Amino acid sequence: MIPRTPSALFPSISPLLSAKPEGPGRLRRLTSLMLLRVVLYTLLLGGTVVVHVLWGAAEELAGAYVAALFVFITSVYVLHILYALWLRRTRDLHRMAVVQITVDLLSSAVLVHCTGSAESAFVLFFLLSPIAAALTLRRRGALITALGGSALLTTTVLLGYWRLLPVLPGLSHYPWQLPPSTIARSLAISCAAMVAIAALAEYLAEQLRQASTQVEAQQAQIDDLAAIYGDVVRCLTSGLLTVDTAGQVLTINEAACELLQRHDTELLGRPLARLAPELAALLRDRQPVQRAEVQLQPSSDGPALVLGVSVSTLADRHERTIGHILNFQDLTRLRQMEQTMRRSEHLAALGRVAAGVAHEIRNPLASISGALQLLRGETQLAGENRALMDIALREIERLNGLVTELLDYTRPRDAPLFEALDLGPEAEQYAAQLRGLLVADDAPRVVVEAPQRGLWVRGDRDRLRGVLWNLVQNAWQAGEHDTVTVSVGPVGPQQVLIEVRDRGCGITPEHRERLFEPFFTTRADGTGLGLAIVHRAVQDHGGTIEVRSEPGVGTTFSITLPRTAAPEEAR
């Protein structure tokens, strides 16, 4: 079955389909920021220690300073462990983002105050918070974060300058030792940078949101188109499959799986040459094929199929050939119907000729028969002459019977004279009559399988009984069996199936082709009209007859008749 995923149906647009909805996108950004924050704090604080050592200022790292750095780093790690646990439990990602950015600003304020106030290198952390807000908060979140960060940075620096905040001992200089001009310049630059970065981040975030919205709209359209095209492909009654340039199956619909009598898991990704070499042979020239017919044998024990196949090129968006599309239909039934029609036309022509011949023969035959009988009555014949006269009369009688059968075969029947017949009881009654007629020692046992009543058809009772008589007699004459089975059952709501089965010697394929032709017989004493009359009778009833036979196994005649509603008196 063709996969329903859009990327499988349309591989050329798969990059567009990688866009995620806003919820998963925000979750991914929050997770990335948490990881980046841990790495950044570790690198910057660790780098501070390295720089002090390399520049010969290692004495500043003694005592409380080292302890403060250790406490700060530990707090960052613990805090992010708590973030991770919270992230697994919460669905309110907006609130979590607000909390993280608020904690970032407070942590940055503590870090700036403890590492030189306005001249601290960690003022950079204040600049990162608006960027994080633009990525994780709603609109104006970055600007609000920048204004809040500016106010917090200014408050922290001024409180330190006014000695209202505790400081770590052993620093090279303290907040109150900085000149006011230096503090003012540093605050102005930092606050302006925060606002500028926030404005730029807001703009870029808005562009990202618009792009995401467009991608989501395009993705929705693509999903809709993929669903529509997928449903169309699945509902096709013809088989459809695609192969790449190497001949491996890319996609396949349900109809193709049914025709090939395999599950889609057995076909996808497999070489077509191994699965259906008859179809793969059409791809050897790598050229489109308008129409071709191939005979396919899906299974070793199943019938061969006649498939009508067309091959077209599968191209990507750059018009480069990436494979081929094979569209095929099962023409087996159509070809059988064409063959049946040709045979019917042939039989009709033979019937017309036979009818003409029969009419031309019957009149002189009656004259000859009458003359011989008159001659026999008026002439005293004895010995060999009488025997010859008997032979002549017997042959005339046989010829007259043959003419009668020919006329019966060609005589049109009037459908309005048909009556409603319940084939179940009809078959049982007729089987009982057959058992009374077939009294010879080698006569077969007739078994009727008609478990269901109410299988009504419109037809001529005598002609349908003649059909069964001919088929049972034909099975009897096939020999080498002791049972003929007559089964009657429904074929869906519109048809009734009658089957006559024997376990005789079977019929060879070459004989099967001519079985319903007039005068074709394999018996020395046969007229060759019995099955021709059966075929004509079934056609007059609007039905079809088929024969399945295997030499040495047996033969089955299958008659399908249109089903009709039960008459009022039977309801």
C-alpha positions as semicolon CSV with decimal commas, in nm:
position;residue;x (nm);y (nm);z (nm)
1;M;0,000;0,000;0,000
2;I;0,127;0,347;-0,076
3;P;0,255;0,509;0,243
4;R;0,028;0,793;0,357
5;T;0,313;1,020;0,479
6;P;0,358;1,327;0,256
7;S;0,735;1,289;0,241
8;A;0,692;0,937;0,101
9;L;0,442;1,050;-0,161
10;F;0,635;1,366;-0,253
11;P;1,008;1,312;-0,184
12;S;1,109;1,635;-0,356
13;I;0,941;1,851;-0,089
14;S;1,055;1,660;0,216
15;P;1,279;1,947;0,343
16;L;0,971;2,168;0,381
17;L;0,800;1,905;0,590
18;S;1,060;1,917;0,867
19;A;0,905;2,228;1,024
20;K;0,759;2,162;1,368
21;P;0,459;2,316;1,541
22;E;0,516;2,605;1,787
23;G;0,487;2,392;2,102
24;P;0,761;2,143;2,013
25;G;0,968;2,431;1,869
26;R;0,957;2,628;2,195
27;L;1,039;2,315;2,393
28;R;1,338;2,252;2,172
29;R;1,458;2,612;2,210
30;L;1,417;2,602;2,588
31;T;1,619;2,282;2,606
32;S;1,892;2,426;2,384
33;L;1,912;2,745;2,592
34;M;1,944;2,544;2,912
35;L;2,233;2,345;2,768
36;L;2,396;2,658;2,623
37;R;2,361;2,839;2,955
38;V;2,539;2,563;3,146
39;V;2,821;2,549;2,892
40;L;2,856;2,929;2,882
41;Y;2,868;2,973;3,259
42;T;3,120;2,692;3,286
43;L;3,347;2,833;3,014
44;L;3,332;3,195;3,124
45;L;3,377;3,135;3,492
46;G;3,641;2,870;3,431
47;G;3,809;3,103;3,182
48;T;3,816;3,377;3,444
49;V;4,021;3,158;3,673
50;V;4,260;3,070;3,389
51;V;4,304;3,436;3,287
52;H;4,379;3,546;3,643
53;V;4,642;3,275;3,674
54;L;4,804;3,355;3,337
55;W;4,810;3,731;3,406
56;G;4,965;3,690;3,746
57;A;4,658;3,793;3,941
58;A;4,610;3,460;4,107
59;E;4,603;3,626;4,452
60;E;4,257;3,762;4,364
61;L;4,127;3,405;4,344
62;A;4,202;3,329;4,707
63;G;3,953;3,284;4,982
64;A;3,600;3,413;4,944
65;Y;3,634;3,473;4,569
66;V;3,698;3,107;4,492
67;A;3,422;3,003;4,729
68;A;3,179;3,241;4,561
69;L;3,265;3,107;4,216
70;F;3,223;2,750;4,338
71;V;2,887;2,830;4,497
72;F;2,771;3,010;4,183
73;I;2,868;2,727;3,947
74;T;2,713;2,468;4,179
75;S;2,393;2,674;4,198
76;V;2,378;2,691;3,819
77;Y;2,409;2,314;3,789
78;V;2,151;2,243;4,060
79;L;1,914;2,499;3,913
80;H;1,931;2,344;3,569
81;I;1,872;1,998;3,710
82;L;1,554;2,140;3,864
83;Y;1,470;2,300;3,528
84;A;1,504;1,964;3,356
85;L;1,275;1,794;3,608
86;W;1,021;2,073;3,576
87;L;1,039;2,059;3,198
88;R;0,935;1,693;3,201
89;R;0,625;1,766;3,408
90;T;0,493;2,101;3,285
91;R;0,300;2,202;2,976
92;D;0,315;2,575;3,050
93;L;0,634;2,648;2,858
94;H;0,569;3,024;2,859
95;R;0,575;3,042;3,237
96;M;0,889;2,833;3,250
97;A;1,059;3,064;2,999
98;V;0,966;3,370;3,210
99;V;1,107;3,204;3,522
100;Q;1,432;3,108;3,349
101;I;1,489;3,457;3,205
102;T;1,408;3,619;3,540
103;V;1,655;3,391;3,716
104;D;1,911;3,466;3,442
105;L;1,880;3,841;3,506
106;L;1,911;3,796;3,883
107;S;2,210;3,562;3,839
108;S;2,373;3,812;3,605
109;A;2,318;4,091;3,859
110;V;2,481;3,885;4,136
111;L;2,769;3,789;3,909
112;V;2,828;4,149;3,796
113;H;2,822;4,283;4,151
114;C;3,069;4,020;4,272
115;T;3,314;4,068;3,983
116;G;3,370;4,443;3,952
117;S;3,028;4,602;3,919
118;A;3,005;4,835;3,617
119;E;3,344;4,722;3,482
120;S;3,268;4,348;3,515
121;A;3,316;4,139;3,203
122;F;2,998;3,948;3,292
123;V;2,777;4,241;3,193
124;L;2,766;4,040;2,871
125;F;2,520;3,803;3,038
126;F;2,265;4,084;3,055
127;L;2,293;4,118;2,677
128;L;2,210;3,750;2,624
129;S;1,880;3,758;2,813
130;P;1,686;3,965;2,551
131;I;1,798;3,719;2,285
132;A;1,669;3,428;2,492
133;A;1,342;3,617;2,551
134;A;1,297;3,679;2,178
135;L;1,334;3,307;2,111
136;T;1,110;3,176;2,388
137;L;0,858;3,447;2,483
138;R;0,573;3,607;2,298
139;R;0,597;3,940;2,117
140;R;0,759;4,231;2,306
141;G;0,915;3,981;2,544
142;A;1,267;4,079;2,440
143;L;1,201;4,454;2,482
144;I;1,046;4,403;2,825
145;T;1,341;4,185;2,922
146;A;1,586;4,453;2,800
147;L;1,412;4,727;2,999
148;G;1,393;4,508;3,306
149;G;1,756;4,404;3,265
150;S;1,863;4,769;3,226
151;A;1,675;4,865;3,542
152;L;1,821;4,569;3,733
153;L;2,177;4,641;3,614
154;T;2,147;5,010;3,702
155;T;2,002;4,930;4,045
156;T;2,276;4,673;4,116
157;V;2,559;4,908;4,016
158;L;2,417;5,206;4,209
159;L;2,345;5,002;4,522
160;G;2,702;4,873;4,509
161;Y;2,836;5,225;4,458
162;W;2,636;5,345;4,758
163;R;2,769;5,052;4,966
164;L;2,421;4,913;5,022
165;L;2,516;4,564;4,902
166;P;2,770;4,329;5,063
167;V;3,089;4,261;4,867
168;L;3,347;3,984;4,858
169;P;3,667;4,066;5,042
170;G;3,998;4,069;4,858
171;L;3,887;4,230;4,531
172;S;4,131;4,452;4,338
173;H;3,875;4,734;4,350
174;Y;3,528;4,778;4,497
175;P;3,214;4,927;4,340
176;W;3,234;5,253;4,530
177;Q;3,591;5,310;4,409
178;L;3,481;5,356;4,045
179;P;3,452;5,713;3,915
180;P;3,092;5,825;3,855
181;S;3,174;5,903;3,492
182;T;3,294;5,548;3,437
183;I;2,979;5,410;3,596
184;A;2,755;5,637;3,388
185;R;2,936;5,554;3,064
186;S;2,929;5,180;3,133
187;L;2,560;5,182;3,226
188;A;2,468;5,390;2,922
189;I;2,655;5,158;2,685
190;S;2,519;4,842;2,846
191;C;2,158;4,961;2,860
192;A;2,170;5,094;2,504
193;A;2,320;4,766;2,387
194;M;2,046;4,570;2,564
195;V;1,769;4,776;2,403
196;A;1,934;4,759;2,059
197;I;1,986;4,384;2,085
198;A;1,627;4,344;2,204
199;A;1,494;4,542;1,908
200;L;1,704;4,342;1,663
201;A;1,610;4,013;1,830
202;E;1,241;4,112;1,823
203;Y;1,265;4,186;1,452
204;L;1,445;3,862;1,373
205;A;1,208;3,664;1,594
206;E;0,909;3,819;1,417
207;Q;1,059;3,726;1,082
208;L;1,116;3,374;1,213
209;R;0,757;3,352;1,335
210;Q;0,622;3,470;1,001
211;A;0,843;3,224;0,819
212;S;0,726;2,948;1,052
213;T;0,364;3,045;0,990
214;Q;0,418;3,034;0,615
215;V;0,593;2,700;0,642
216;E;0,308;2,564;0,855
217;A;0,053;2,690;0,601
218;Q;0,249;2,533;0,317
219;Q;0,285;2,216;0,519
220;A;-0,091;2,207;0,580
221;Q;-0,155;2,249;0,207
222;I;0,098;1,980;0,127
223;D;-0,057;1,747;0,384
224;D;-0,402;1,810;0,237
225;L;-0,279;1,749;-0,117
226;A;-0,089;1,441;-0,005
227;A;-0,400;1,306;0,169
228;I;-0,615;1,375;-0,138
229;Y;-0,370;1,223;-0,382
230;G;-0,309;0,931;-0,148
231;D;-0,682;0,861;-0,126
232;V;-0,717;0,890;-0,504
233;V;-0,430;0,646;-0,558
234;R;-0,568;0,404;-0,302
235;C;-0,915;0,413;-0,459
236;L;-0,787;0,339;-0,809
237;T;-0,912;0,006;-0,938
238;S;-0,604;-0,022;-1,158
239;G;-0,265;-0,113;-1,021
240;L;-0,014;0,171;-0,978
241;L;0,347;0,137;-0,872
242;T;0,663;0,343;-0,906
243;V;1,019;0,220;-0,936
244;D;1,350;0,402;-0,921
245;T;1,615;0,394;-1,191
246;A;1,754;0,072;-1,041
247;G;1,416;-0,099;-1,075
248;Q;1,335;-0,111;-0,703
249;V;0,973;-0,056;-0,600
250;L;0,920;0,285;-0,437
251;T;0,542;0,300;-0,390
252;I;0,249;0,074;-0,466
253;N;-0,127;0,093;-0,420
254;E;-0,369;-0,168;-0,290
255;A;-0,499;-0,265;-0,634
256;A;-0,145;-0,346;-0,750
257;C;-0,088;-0,557;-0,438
258;E;-0,406;-0,752;-0,511
259;L;-0,311;-0,810;-0,875
260;L;0,040;-0,923;-0,780
261;Q;-0,107;-1,126;-0,490
262;R;0,149;-0,993;-0,243
263;H;0,151;-0,768;0,063
264;D;0,305;-0,423;0,026
265;T;0,578;-0,515;0,276
266;E;0,691;-0,787;0,034
267;L;0,712;-0,537;-0,253
268;L;0,843;-0,205;-0,123
269;G;1,217;-0,169;-0,169
270;R;1,244;-0,495;-0,362
271;P;1,361;-0,532;-0,725
272;L;1,066;-0,550;-0,964
273;A;1,257;-0,798;-1,179
274;R;1,233;-1,057;-0,901
275;L;0,870;-0,986;-0,814
276;A;0,720;-0,950;-1,163
277;P;0,979;-1,005;-1,438
278;E;0,708;-0,964;-1,703
279;L;0,652;-0,604;-1,588
280;A;1,022;-0,536;-1,540
281;A;1,085;-0,639;-1,902
282;L;0,895;-0,327;-2,014
283;L;1,156;-0,107;-1,841
284;R;1,459;-0,240;-2,024
285;D;1,453;0,032;-2,290
286;R;1,387;0,298;-2,022
287;Q;1,131;0,455;-2,255
288;P;0,762;0,533;-2,196
289;V;0,519;0,267;-2,316
290;Q;0,175;0,384;-2,427
291;R;0,011;0,043;-2,404
292;A;0,130;-0,313;-2,381
293;E;-0,020;-0,644;-2,276
294;V;0,169;-0,896;-2,070
295;Q;0,078;-1,233;-1,927
296;L;0,157;-1,251;-1,558
297;Q;0,164;-1,558;-1,336
298;P;0,134;-1,412;-0,981
299;S;0,149;-1,754;-0,813
300;S;0,258;-2,098;-0,922
301;D;-0,082;-2,256;-0,850
302;G;-0,302;-1,969;-0,968
303;P;-0,434;-1,871;-1,311
304;A;-0,237;-1,648;-1,545
305;L;-0,352;-1,287;-1,577
306;V;-0,359;-1,068;-1,884
307;L;-0,250;-0,717;-1,783
308;G;-0,273;-0,400;-1,988
309;V;0,029;-0,190;-1,888
310;S;0,138;0,166;-1,959
311;V;0,476;0,303;-1,851
312;S;0,557;0,672;-1,800
313;T;0,857;0,860;-1,668
314;L;0,883;0,960;-1,301
315;A;1,064;1,296;-1,275
316;D;1,163;1,526;-0,990
317;R;1,100;1,902;-0,975
318;H;1,404;1,963;-1,194
319;E;1,260;1,736;-1,467
320;R;1,529;1,478;-1,404
321;T;1,424;1,117;-1,449
322;I;1,426;0,938;-1,115
323;G;1,227;0,630;-1,211
324;H;0,915;0,506;-1,387
325;I;0,542;0,482;-1,317
326;L;0,362;0,161;-1,413
327;N;-0,015;0,167;-1,446
328;F;-0,180;-0,166;-1,518
329;Q;-0,527;-0,318;-1,529
330;D;-0,651;-0,675;-1,525
331;L;-0,778;-0,750;-1,875
332;T;-0,824;-1,122;-1,814
333;R;-1,201;-1,105;-1,782
334;L;-1,226;-0,871;-2,081
335;R;-1,021;-1,101;-2,301
336;Q;-1,230;-1,397;-2,187
337;M;-1,546;-1,206;-2,275
338;E;-1,403;-1,118;-2,617
339;Q;-1,317;-1,482;-2,672
340;T;-1,665;-1,583;-2,559
341;M;-1,819;-1,327;-2,792
342;R;-1,614;-1,449;-3,087
343;R;-1,710;-1,804;-3,004
344;S;-2,076;-1,704;-2,975
345;E;-2,063;-1,531;-3,313
346;H;-1,899;-1,838;-3,460
347;L;-2,159;-2,065;-3,303
348;A;-2,440;-1,839;-3,422
349;A;-2,307;-1,856;-3,776
350;L;-2,281;-2,234;-3,752
351;G;-2,631;-2,245;-3,611
352;R;-2,774;-2,047;-3,900
353;V;-2,602;-2,276;-4,147
354;A;-2,719;-2,582;-3,956
355;A;-3,076;-2,455;-3,946
356;G;-3,077;-2,403;-4,321
357;V;-2,932;-2,745;-4,381
358;A;-3,180;-2,906;-4,140
359;H;-3,478;-2,752;-4,315
360;E;-3,345;-2,862;-4,652
361;I;-3,285;-3,216;-4,526
362;R;-3,606;-3,270;-4,328
363;N;-3,851;-3,260;-4,619
364;P;-3,669;-3,506;-4,853
365;L;-3,584;-3,719;-4,550
366;A;-3,953;-3,748;-4,465
367;S;-4,027;-3,843;-4,825
368;I;-3,757;-4,109;-4,827
369;S;-3,877;-4,248;-4,493
370;G;-4,239;-4,263;-4,612
371;A;-4,143;-4,429;-4,941
372;L;-3,932;-4,693;-4,768
373;Q;-4,206;-4,772;-4,516
374;L;-4,460;-4,800;-4,799
375;L;-4,225;-5,022;-4,997
376;R;-4,165;-5,237;-4,691
377;G;-4,540;-5,287;-4,640
378;E;-4,616;-5,378;-4,999
379;T;-4,311;-5,592;-5,071
380;Q;-4,235;-5,924;-4,917
381;L;-3,874;-5,893;-4,807
382;A;-3,678;-6,168;-4,647
383;G;-3,330;-6,236;-4,526
384;E;-3,063;-5,991;-4,622
385;N;-3,302;-5,754;-4,802
386;R;-3,515;-5,708;-4,493
387;A;-3,206;-5,640;-4,282
388;L;-3,091;-5,376;-4,531
389;M;-3,436;-5,216;-4,521
390;D;-3,424;-5,203;-4,139
391;I;-3,079;-5,043;-4,151
392;A;-3,203;-4,777;-4,394
393;L;-3,507;-4,694;-4,179
394;R;-3,295;-4,685;-3,862
395;E;-3,045;-4,446;-4,018
396;I;-3,327;-4,227;-4,146
397;E;-3,466;-4,215;-3,792
398;R;-3,123;-4,121;-3,660
399;L;-3,090;-3,847;-3,920
400;N;-3,434;-3,721;-3,829
401;G;-3,331;-3,705;-3,464
402;L;-3,022;-3,512;-3,563
403;V;-3,231;-3,267;-3,763
404;T;-3,466;-3,227;-3,466
405;E;-3,171;-3,145;-3,240
406;L;-3,041;-2,896;-3,493
407;L;-3,375;-2,721;-3,512
408;D;-3,400;-2,721;-3,133
409;Y;-3,053;-2,566;-3,115
410;T;-3,138;-2,287;-3,357
411;R;-3,499;-2,223;-3,252
412;P;-3,532;-1,881;-3,075
413;R;-3,704;-1,885;-2,736
414;D;-3,946;-1,622;-2,615
415;A;-3,818;-1,475;-2,286
416;P;-4,160;-1,341;-2,174
417;L;-4,276;-1,703;-2,152
418;F;-4,018;-1,772;-1,880
419;E;-4,148;-1,842;-1,531
420;A;-4,002;-1,789;-1,184
421;L;-3,810;-2,096;-1,066
422;D;-3,651;-2,170;-0,729
423;L;-3,338;-2,354;-0,838
424;G;-3,279;-2,529;-0,504
425;P;-3,598;-2,739;-0,505
426;E;-3,585;-2,765;-0,886
427;A;-3,240;-2,926;-0,869
428;E;-3,353;-3,169;-0,598
429;Q;-3,665;-3,270;-0,793
430;Y;-3,473;-3,316;-1,113
431;A;-3,203;-3,520;-0,938
432;A;-3,476;-3,753;-0,814
433;Q;-3,600;-3,794;-1,172
434;L;-3,245;-3,860;-1,291
435;R;-3,200;-4,131;-1,031
436;G;-3,508;-4,299;-1,173
437;L;-3,382;-4,272;-1,531
438;L;-3,021;-4,376;-1,467
439;V;-3,086;-4,740;-1,380
440;A;-2,789;-4,896;-1,560
441;D;-2,533;-5,078;-1,352
442;D;-2,264;-4,825;-1,436
443;A;-2,490;-4,521;-1,391
444;P;-2,344;-4,256;-1,158
445;R;-2,483;-4,149;-0,825
446;V;-2,624;-3,795;-0,854
447;V;-2,562;-3,582;-0,542
448;V;-2,735;-3,245;-0,505
449;E;-2,588;-2,970;-0,288
450;A;-2,855;-2,702;-0,254
451;P;-2,842;-2,582;0,106
452;Q;-3,029;-2,260;0,040
453;R;-3,380;-2,201;-0,085
454;G;-3,504;-1,879;-0,237
455;L;-3,255;-1,881;-0,528
456;W;-3,506;-1,753;-0,782
457;V;-3,441;-1,715;-1,155
458;R;-3,666;-1,663;-1,455
459;G;-3,642;-1,941;-1,709
460;D;-3,786;-2,231;-1,902
461;R;-3,815;-2,529;-1,668
462;D;-3,787;-2,788;-1,945
463;R;-3,483;-2,627;-2,106
464;L;-3,301;-2,589;-1,773
465;R;-3,373;-2,953;-1,694
466;G;-3,243;-3,038;-2,040
467;V;-2,925;-2,847;-1,955
468;L;-2,876;-3,053;-1,638
469;W;-2,959;-3,376;-1,823
470;N;-2,700;-3,305;-2,092
471;L;-2,431;-3,216;-1,838
472;V;-2,501;-3,518;-1,615
473;Q;-2,514;-3,748;-1,917
474;N;-2,190;-3,598;-2,044
475;A;-2,029;-3,661;-1,704
476;W;-2,158;-4,018;-1,704
477;Q;-2,017;-4,086;-2,047
478;A;-1,678;-3,948;-1,937
479;G;-1,650;-4,269;-1,730
480;E;-1,410;-4,367;-1,450
481;H;-1,622;-4,218;-1,172
482;D;-1,922;-4,309;-0,964
483;T;-2,056;-3,971;-0,850
484;V;-2,180;-3,657;-1,024
485;T;-2,234;-3,357;-0,795
486;V;-2,485;-3,085;-0,877
487;S;-2,449;-2,778;-0,653
488;V;-2,664;-2,464;-0,645
489;G;-2,572;-2,150;-0,453
490;P;-2,568;-1,770;-0,463
491;V;-2,291;-1,559;-0,616
492;G;-2,347;-1,227;-0,447
493;P;-2,695;-1,074;-0,440
494;Q;-2,743;-1,068;-0,818
495;Q;-2,648;-1,413;-0,947
496;V;-2,700;-1,785;-0,892
497;L;-2,432;-2,045;-0,963
498;I;-2,503;-2,402;-1,080
499;E;-2,208;-2,640;-1,090
500;V;-2,194;-2,995;-1,226
501;R;-1,878;-3,176;-1,113
502;D;-1,739;-3,517;-1,193
503;R;-1,419;-3,703;-1,119
504;G;-1,376;-3,841;-1,468
505;C;-1,088;-3,845;-1,711
506;G;-1,102;-3,471;-1,772
507;I;-1,082;-3,270;-2,093
508;T;-0,764;-3,166;-2,269
509;P;-0,706;-2,791;-2,328
510;E;-0,732;-2,821;-2,707
511;H;-1,071;-2,994;-2,675
512;R;-1,188;-2,739;-2,418
513;E;-1,158;-2,458;-2,672
514;R;-1,409;-2,624;-2,909
515;L;-1,634;-2,785;-2,652
516;F;-1,947;-2,581;-2,731
517;E;-1,912;-2,587;-3,110
518;P;-2,191;-2,769;-3,298
519;F;-2,093;-3,114;-3,426
520;F;-1,774;-3,125;-3,218
521;T;-1,756;-3,451;-3,025
522;T;-1,492;-3,689;-2,898
523;R;-1,727;-3,992;-2,900
524;A;-1,781;-4,210;-3,202
525;D;-2,158;-4,222;-3,141
526;G;-2,198;-3,856;-3,044
527;T;-2,375;-3,590;-3,250
528;G;-2,176;-3,299;-3,109
529;L;-2,493;-3,102;-3,036
530;G;-2,554;-3,171;-2,667
531;L;-2,316;-2,910;-2,522
532;A;-2,393;-2,668;-2,806
533;I;-2,761;-2,685;-2,704
534;V;-2,659;-2,634;-2,340
535;H;-2,455;-2,326;-2,435
536;R;-2,743;-2,181;-2,637
537;A;-2,995;-2,245;-2,359
538;V;-2,775;-2,075;-2,099
539;Q;-2,727;-1,774;-2,328
540;D;-3,103;-1,750;-2,386
541;H;-3,144;-1,727;-2,008
542;G;-2,898;-1,436;-1,989
543;G;-2,630;-1,648;-1,824
544;T;-2,279;-1,771;-1,888
545;I;-2,122;-2,116;-1,883
546;E;-1,758;-2,196;-1,815
547;V;-1,569;-2,522;-1,791
548;R;-1,272;-2,607;-1,573
549;S;-1,104;-2,938;-1,631
550;E;-0,780;-3,116;-1,561
551;P;-0,697;-3,445;-1,731
552;G;-0,708;-3,730;-1,484
553;V;-0,874;-3,519;-1,213
554;G;-1,220;-3,425;-1,333
555;T;-1,437;-3,157;-1,490
556;T;-1,659;-2,881;-1,355
557;F;-1,923;-2,698;-1,561
558;S;-2,019;-2,364;-1,399
559;I;-2,341;-2,191;-1,504
560;T;-2,415;-1,840;-1,379
561;L;-2,773;-1,711;-1,413
562;P;-2,917;-1,371;-1,318
563;R;-3,111;-1,382;-0,993
564;T;-3,463;-1,242;-0,970
565;A;-3,704;-1,150;-0,693
566;A;-3,935;-1,416;-0,551
567;P;-4,290;-1,411;-0,691
568;E;-4,568;-1,276;-0,472
569;E;-4,717;-1,619;-0,398
570;A;-4,380;-1,743;-0,266
571;R;-4,331;-1,455;-0,022
